[in-house]
Coordinates of C-alpha atoms in Angstrom, one line a residue:
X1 CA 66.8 232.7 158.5
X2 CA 65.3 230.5 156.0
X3 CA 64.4 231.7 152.5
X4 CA 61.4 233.3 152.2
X5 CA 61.1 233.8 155.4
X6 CA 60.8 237.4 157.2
X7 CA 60.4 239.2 161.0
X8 CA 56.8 240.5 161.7
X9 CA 55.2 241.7 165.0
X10 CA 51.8 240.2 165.6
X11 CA 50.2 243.5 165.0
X12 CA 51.7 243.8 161.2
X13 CA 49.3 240.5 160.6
X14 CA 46.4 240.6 162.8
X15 CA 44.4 242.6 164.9
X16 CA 43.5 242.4 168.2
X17 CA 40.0 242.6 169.9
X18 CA 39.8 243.4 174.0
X19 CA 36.9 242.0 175.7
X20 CA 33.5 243.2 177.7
X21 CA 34.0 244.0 181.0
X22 CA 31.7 242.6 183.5
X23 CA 29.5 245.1 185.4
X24 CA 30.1 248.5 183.4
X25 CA 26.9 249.5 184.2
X26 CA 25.6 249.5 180.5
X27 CA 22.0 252.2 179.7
X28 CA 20.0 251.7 177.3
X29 CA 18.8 248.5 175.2
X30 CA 20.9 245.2 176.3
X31 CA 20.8 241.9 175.2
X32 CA 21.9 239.1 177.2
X33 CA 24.4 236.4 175.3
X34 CA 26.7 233.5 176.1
X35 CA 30.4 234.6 177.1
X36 CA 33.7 233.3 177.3
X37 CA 35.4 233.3 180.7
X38 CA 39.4 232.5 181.6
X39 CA 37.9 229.5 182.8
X40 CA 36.9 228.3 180.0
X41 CA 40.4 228.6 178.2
X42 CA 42.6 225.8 178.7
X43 CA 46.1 225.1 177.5
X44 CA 45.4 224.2 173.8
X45 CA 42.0 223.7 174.2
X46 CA 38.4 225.0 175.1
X47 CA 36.4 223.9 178.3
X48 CA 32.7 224.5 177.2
X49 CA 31.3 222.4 180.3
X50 CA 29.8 225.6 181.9
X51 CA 29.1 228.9 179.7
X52 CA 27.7 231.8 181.4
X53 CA 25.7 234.8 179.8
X54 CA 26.2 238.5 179.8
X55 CA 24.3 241.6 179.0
X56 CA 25.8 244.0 176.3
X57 CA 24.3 247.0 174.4
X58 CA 22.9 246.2 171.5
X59 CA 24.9 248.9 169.6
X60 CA 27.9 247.3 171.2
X61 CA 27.0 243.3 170.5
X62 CA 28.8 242.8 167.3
X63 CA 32.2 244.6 168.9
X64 CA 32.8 242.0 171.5
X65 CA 31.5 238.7 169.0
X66 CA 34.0 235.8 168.6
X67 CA 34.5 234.6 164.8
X68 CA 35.6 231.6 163.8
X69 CA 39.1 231.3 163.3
X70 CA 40.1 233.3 166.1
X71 CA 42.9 232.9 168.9
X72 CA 42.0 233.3 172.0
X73 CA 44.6 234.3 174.6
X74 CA 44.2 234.8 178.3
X75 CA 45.6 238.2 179.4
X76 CA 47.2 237.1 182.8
X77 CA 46.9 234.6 185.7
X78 CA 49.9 232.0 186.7
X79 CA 52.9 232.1 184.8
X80 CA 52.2 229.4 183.1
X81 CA 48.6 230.2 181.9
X82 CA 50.0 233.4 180.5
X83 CA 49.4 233.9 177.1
X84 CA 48.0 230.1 176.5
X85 CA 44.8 230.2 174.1
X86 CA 43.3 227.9 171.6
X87 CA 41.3 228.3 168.0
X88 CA 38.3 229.3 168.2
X89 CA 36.2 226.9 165.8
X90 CA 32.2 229.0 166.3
X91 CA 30.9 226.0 168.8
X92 CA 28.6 228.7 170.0
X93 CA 26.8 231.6 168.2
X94 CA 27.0 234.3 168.6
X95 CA 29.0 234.2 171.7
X96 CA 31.2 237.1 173.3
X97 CA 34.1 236.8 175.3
X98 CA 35.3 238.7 178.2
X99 CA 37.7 241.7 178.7
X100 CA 40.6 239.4 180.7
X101 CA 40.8 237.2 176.6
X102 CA 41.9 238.6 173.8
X103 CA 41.0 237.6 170.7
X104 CA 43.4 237.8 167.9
X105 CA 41.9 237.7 164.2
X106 CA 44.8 237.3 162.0
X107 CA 44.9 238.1 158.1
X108 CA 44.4 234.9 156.9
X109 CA 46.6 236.1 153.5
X110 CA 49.4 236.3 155.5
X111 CA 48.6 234.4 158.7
X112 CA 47.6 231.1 159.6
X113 CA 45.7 231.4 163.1
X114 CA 46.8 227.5 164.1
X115 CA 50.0 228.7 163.4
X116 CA 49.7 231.9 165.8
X117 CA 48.3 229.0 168.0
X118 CA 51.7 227.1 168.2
X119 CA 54.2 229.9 168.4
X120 CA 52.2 231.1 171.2
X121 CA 52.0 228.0 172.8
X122 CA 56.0 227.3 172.1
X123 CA 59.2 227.4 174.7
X124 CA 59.8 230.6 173.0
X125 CA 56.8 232.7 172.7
X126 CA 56.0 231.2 176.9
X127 CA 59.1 233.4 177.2
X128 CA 58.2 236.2 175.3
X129 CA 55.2 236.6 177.8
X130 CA 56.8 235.7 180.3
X131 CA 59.4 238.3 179.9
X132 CA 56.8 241.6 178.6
X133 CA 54.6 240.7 181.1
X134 CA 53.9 242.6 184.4
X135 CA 54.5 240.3 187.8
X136 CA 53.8 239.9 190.8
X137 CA 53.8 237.1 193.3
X138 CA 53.2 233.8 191.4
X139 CA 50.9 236.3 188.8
X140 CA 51.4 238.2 185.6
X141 CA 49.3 239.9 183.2
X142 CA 50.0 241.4 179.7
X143 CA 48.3 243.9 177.5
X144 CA 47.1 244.3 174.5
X145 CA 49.9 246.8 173.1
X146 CA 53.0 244.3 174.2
X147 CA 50.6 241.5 172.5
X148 CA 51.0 243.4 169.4
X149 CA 54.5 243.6 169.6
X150 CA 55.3 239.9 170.1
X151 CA 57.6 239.0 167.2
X152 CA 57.3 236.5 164.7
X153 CA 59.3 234.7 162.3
X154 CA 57.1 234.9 159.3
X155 CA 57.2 232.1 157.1
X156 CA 55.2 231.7 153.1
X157 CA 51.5 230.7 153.7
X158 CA 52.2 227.5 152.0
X159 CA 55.0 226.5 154.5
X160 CA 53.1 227.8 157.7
X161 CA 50.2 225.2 156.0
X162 CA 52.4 222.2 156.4
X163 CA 54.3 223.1 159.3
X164 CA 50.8 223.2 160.7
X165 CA 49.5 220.0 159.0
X166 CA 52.6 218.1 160.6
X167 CA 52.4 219.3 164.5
X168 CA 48.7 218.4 163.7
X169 CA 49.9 214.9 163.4
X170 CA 50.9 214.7 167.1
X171 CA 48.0 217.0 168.4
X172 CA 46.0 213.8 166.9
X173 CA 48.1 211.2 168.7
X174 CA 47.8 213.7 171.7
X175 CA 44.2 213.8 172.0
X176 CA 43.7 209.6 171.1
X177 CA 46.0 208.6 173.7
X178 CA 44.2 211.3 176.2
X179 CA 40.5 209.8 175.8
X180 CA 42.5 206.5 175.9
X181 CA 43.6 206.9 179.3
X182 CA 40.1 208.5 180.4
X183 CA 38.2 205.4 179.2
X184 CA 41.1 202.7 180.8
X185 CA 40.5 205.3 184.4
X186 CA 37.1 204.5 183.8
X187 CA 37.2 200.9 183.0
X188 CA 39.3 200.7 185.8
X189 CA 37.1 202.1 188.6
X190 CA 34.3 200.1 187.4
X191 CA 36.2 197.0 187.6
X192 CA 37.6 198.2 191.2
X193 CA 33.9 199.4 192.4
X194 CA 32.7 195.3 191.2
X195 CA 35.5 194.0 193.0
X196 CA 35.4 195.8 196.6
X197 CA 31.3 196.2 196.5
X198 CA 31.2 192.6 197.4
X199 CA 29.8 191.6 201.0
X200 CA 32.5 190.4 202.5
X201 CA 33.7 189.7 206.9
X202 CA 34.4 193.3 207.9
X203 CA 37.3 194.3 209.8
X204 CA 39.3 197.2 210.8
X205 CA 42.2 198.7 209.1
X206 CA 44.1 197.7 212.8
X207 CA 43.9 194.0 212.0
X208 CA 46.3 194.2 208.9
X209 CA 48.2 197.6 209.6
X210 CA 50.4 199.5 212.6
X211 CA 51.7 202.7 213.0
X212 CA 55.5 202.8 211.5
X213 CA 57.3 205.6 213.7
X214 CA 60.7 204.8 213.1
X215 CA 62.9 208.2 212.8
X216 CA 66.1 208.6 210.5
X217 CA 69.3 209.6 211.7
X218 CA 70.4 212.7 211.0
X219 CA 73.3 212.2 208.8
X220 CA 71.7 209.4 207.1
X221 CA 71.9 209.2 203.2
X222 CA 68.6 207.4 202.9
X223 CA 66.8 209.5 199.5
X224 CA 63.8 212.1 200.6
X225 CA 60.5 211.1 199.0
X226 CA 57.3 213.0 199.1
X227 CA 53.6 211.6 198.7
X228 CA 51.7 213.4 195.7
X229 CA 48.1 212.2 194.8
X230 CA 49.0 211.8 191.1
X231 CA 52.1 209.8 191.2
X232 CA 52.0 208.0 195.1
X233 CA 55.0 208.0 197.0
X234 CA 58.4 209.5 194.6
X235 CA 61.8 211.0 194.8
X236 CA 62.0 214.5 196.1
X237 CA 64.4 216.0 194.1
X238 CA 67.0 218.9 195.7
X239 CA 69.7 221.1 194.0
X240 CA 70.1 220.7 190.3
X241 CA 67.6 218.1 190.0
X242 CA 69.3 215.4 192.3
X243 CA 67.5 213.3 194.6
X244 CA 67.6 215.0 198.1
X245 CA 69.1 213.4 200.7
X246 CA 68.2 212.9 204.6
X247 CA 71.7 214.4 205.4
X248 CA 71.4 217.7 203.0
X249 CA 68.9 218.7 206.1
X250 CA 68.5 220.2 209.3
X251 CA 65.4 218.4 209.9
X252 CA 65.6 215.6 212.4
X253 CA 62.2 214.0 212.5
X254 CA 61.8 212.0 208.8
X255 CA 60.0 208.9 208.8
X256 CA 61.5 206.3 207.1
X257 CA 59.5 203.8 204.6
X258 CA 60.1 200.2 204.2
X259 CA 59.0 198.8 200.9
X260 CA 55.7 197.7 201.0
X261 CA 54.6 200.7 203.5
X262 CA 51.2 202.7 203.2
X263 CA 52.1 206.2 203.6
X264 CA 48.9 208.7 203.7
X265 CA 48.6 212.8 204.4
X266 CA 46.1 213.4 207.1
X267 CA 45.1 216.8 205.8
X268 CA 44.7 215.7 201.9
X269 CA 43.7 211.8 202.3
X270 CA 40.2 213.0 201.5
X271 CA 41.4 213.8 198.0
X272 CA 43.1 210.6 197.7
X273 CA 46.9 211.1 199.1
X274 CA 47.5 207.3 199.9
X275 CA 49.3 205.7 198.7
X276 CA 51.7 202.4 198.9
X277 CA 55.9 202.7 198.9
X278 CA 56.8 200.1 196.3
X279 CA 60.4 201.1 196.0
X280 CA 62.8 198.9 196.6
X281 CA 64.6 200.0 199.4
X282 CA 63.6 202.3 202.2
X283 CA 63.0 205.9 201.9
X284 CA 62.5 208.4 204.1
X285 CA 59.2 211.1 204.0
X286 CA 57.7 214.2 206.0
X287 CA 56.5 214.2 209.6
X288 CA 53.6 215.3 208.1
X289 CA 52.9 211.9 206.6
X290 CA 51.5 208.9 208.4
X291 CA 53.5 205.4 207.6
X292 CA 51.7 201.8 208.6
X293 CA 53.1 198.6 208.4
X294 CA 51.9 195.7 206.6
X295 CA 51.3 192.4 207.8
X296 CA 51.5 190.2 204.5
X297 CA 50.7 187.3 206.3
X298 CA 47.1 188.4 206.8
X299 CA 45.9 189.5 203.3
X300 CA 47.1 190.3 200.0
X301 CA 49.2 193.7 199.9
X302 CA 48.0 194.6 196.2
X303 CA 44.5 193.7 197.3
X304 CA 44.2 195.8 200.4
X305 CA 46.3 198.6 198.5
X306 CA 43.7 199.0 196.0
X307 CA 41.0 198.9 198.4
X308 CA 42.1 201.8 200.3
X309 CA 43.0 203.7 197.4
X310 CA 39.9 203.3 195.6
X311 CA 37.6 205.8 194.6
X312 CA 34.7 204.7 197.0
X313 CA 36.9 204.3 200.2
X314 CA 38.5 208.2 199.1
X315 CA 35.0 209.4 199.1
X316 CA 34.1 207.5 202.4
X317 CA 37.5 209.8 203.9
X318 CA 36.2 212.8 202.6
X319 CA 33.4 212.1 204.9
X320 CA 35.6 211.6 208.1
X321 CA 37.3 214.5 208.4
X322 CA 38.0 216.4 211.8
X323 CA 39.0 219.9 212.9
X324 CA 37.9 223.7 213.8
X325 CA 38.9 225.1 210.7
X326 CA 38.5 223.9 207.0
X327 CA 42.0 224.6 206.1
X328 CA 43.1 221.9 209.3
X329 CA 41.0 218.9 208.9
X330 CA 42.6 215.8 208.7
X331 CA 42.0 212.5 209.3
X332 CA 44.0 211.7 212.3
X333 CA 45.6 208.3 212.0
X334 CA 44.2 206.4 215.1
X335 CA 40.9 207.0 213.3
X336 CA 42.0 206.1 209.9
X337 CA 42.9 202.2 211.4
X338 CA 39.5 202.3 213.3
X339 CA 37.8 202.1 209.7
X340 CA 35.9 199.2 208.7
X341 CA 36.7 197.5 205.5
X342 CA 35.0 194.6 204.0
X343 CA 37.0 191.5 203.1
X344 CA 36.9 189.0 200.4
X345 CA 38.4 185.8 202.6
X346 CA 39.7 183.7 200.3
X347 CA 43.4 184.8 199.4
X348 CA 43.2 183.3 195.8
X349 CA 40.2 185.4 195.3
X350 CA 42.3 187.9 196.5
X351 CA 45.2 187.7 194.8
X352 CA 42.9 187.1 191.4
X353 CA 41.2 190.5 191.6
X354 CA 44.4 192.4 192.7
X355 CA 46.0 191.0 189.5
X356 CA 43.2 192.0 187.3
X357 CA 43.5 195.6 189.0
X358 CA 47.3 195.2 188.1
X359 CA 46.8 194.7 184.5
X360 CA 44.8 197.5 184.1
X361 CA 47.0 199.6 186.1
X362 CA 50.0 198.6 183.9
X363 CA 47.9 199.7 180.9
X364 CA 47.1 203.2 182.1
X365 CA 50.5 203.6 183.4
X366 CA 52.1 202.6 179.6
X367 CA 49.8 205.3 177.9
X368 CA 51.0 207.5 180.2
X369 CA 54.0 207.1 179.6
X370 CA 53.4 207.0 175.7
X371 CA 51.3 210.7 176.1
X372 CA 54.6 212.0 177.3
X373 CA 56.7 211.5 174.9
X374 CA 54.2 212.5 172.4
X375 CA 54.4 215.9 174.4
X376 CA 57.9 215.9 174.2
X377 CA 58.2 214.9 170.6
X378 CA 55.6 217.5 169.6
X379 CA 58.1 220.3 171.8
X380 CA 61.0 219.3 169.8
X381 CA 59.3 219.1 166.7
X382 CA 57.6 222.8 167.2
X383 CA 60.9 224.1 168.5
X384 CA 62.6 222.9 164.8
X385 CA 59.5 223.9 162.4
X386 CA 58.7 227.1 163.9
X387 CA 62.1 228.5 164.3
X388 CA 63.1 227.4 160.6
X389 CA 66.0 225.1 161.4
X390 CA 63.8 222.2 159.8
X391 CA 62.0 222.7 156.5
X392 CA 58.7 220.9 155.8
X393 CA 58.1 219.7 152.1

């Protein structure tokens, strides 16, 4: 342990405020104020889109007020919102929150609350409540007397300022890069919506794809991929992290996937899981997914790709949806290449628009990249500063 520096429990340094349950069937004089739900805690930050209000004896009100400079902490949920809280900086007063947040008020003399903030948020206090905390399936929930217990390596206030002041540094480049990519997502559907909102010949879907329903063969070693709406058609990884294989199954029916390929999910496309293969070599991918064909010669592939992957033509599936039970629709796949589309003719204009698309896409996809290793950096960096193995000047 590094000079200066001692073990506390968070109770030593802070106290620690349980919330107003909804519904206690208050007498007497209430007044009705804004409250914080779980909802409204994210991971490292507040969601204040939608605040609700709550009545509270008046007698009561100033128990259950937040203060600024608080941490709030959720008391349970999935494993990995367990714990997770942010600073609370007064963005509403007075406000109350509920009795499934705690709020921890730290002494300030001994306790930097945005320093609370990270060792919570760190690969070792995510296992402290991970391990104290009661479980069930997928869920778990911690209480007020194990949150008091949660140790702490305690360094001087001056240090726990810098150490702060530096993992600040990447919080910054965190949160730049963030609204980066939410105004390039933006730039980028407007561009898309300017492009594909043109009149143009219509034609159906049929005219440029067919139903792919070639089978693998059992003992193949063509690589498992799966189709996720956030990252398209990737690797399915198996044991120890290792791209699965067709042969490592039992399951006879994959599809395979040529490069180039559309793959969709009937029972998600109507939240946007489309998307094109654009691996090099053929894969192989659930029954559950559609795969179709593409004729090149007809149209551009980047062009029609981004057409039926755009934000309009996801909306338009949301719209065609069939089946009995909510949990079954689908768009079945005969009625997927009976949509109409609207072409631009002219290949060049085609190829033109795609490549502006492109650009744009490479953009987003290079931030994305660059938040990540922010992320990462900032894990490392917490893991070093807030166990003491790196010292901060």
């Amino acid at each position: 342990m590094r000079d200066g520096w001692k073990k506390v429990t968070l109770g030593d340094v802070a106290s620690i405020q349980t919330g107003v349950a909804k519904n206690d069937g208050y007498s007497g004089e209430t007044v009705e104020i804004p409250y914080l739900r779980v909802a409204n805690v994210q991971d490292g930050f507040l969601d204040l889109s939608e605040i609700k209000k709550i009545k509270i004896p008046v007698e009561k009100k100033n128990r259950f007020l937040l203060q600024k400079g608080d941490v709030i902490m959720t008391e349970g949920g999935d494993f990995d919102k367990l714990g997770r809280g942010t600073i609370w900086d007064g963005q509403i007063s007075p406000c109350a929150h509920q009795n499934h947040l705690f709020v921890v008020r730290t002494d300030c003399t001994k306790l930097n609350p945005f320093f609370l903030s990270y060792i919570s948020a760190s690969s070792y206090g995510r296992l402290y409540f991970r391990l104290s905390s009661k479980q069930s399936t997928n869920l778990a929930s911690i209480n007020s007397t194990q949150l008091s217990h949660f140790p702490i390596l305690l360094p001087p206030l001056e240090e726990q300022n810098n150490i702060v002041n530096t993992i600040s540094i990447w919080d910054s480049a965190i949160e730049k890069t963030e609204k980066l990519i939410a105004e390039k997502d933006k730039l980028f559907n407007g561009v898309s919506q300017k492009i594909f909102r043109k009149s143009g010949n219509k034609h159906r879907i049929s005219d440029y794809l067919s139903i792919r329903n070639e089978k693998c063969i059992p003992d193949d070693t063509i690589p498992l991929y799966s189709l996720t709406i956030e990252d398209g058609v990737t690797p399915k990884s198996g044991r120890y992290d290792r791209v699965a294989l067709v042969k490592d199954i039992d399951e006879k029916e994959y599809k395979v996937v040529y490069p180039g390929d559309i793959v969709f999910n009937p029972a998600n496309l109507r939240w946007g899981a489309i998307a094109r293969s654009n691996e090099t070599n053929k894969v192989a991918v659930s029954p559950i997914y559609e795969v179709l064909s593409l004729d090149n010669s007809k149209i551009d592939s980047d062009y029609l790709t981004f057409l039926l992957t755009s934000k309009d033509k996801i909306q338009y599936y949301s719209t065609k949806t069939e089946g009995t039970l909510v949990e079954r629709m689908a768009v079945k796949v005969d009625m997927f290449l009976n949509f109409e589309i609207e072409i631009e003719e002219d290949c060049e204009t085609q190829k033109k628009s795609a490549e502006v698309l492109l650009a744009l896409k490479k953009e987003i996809a290079l931030l994305k990249k660059q938040l990540e290793q922010y992320k990462l950096q900032k894990q490392g960096l917490m893991q070093k500063l807030l166990t003491g193995e790196w010292g901060v000047k």
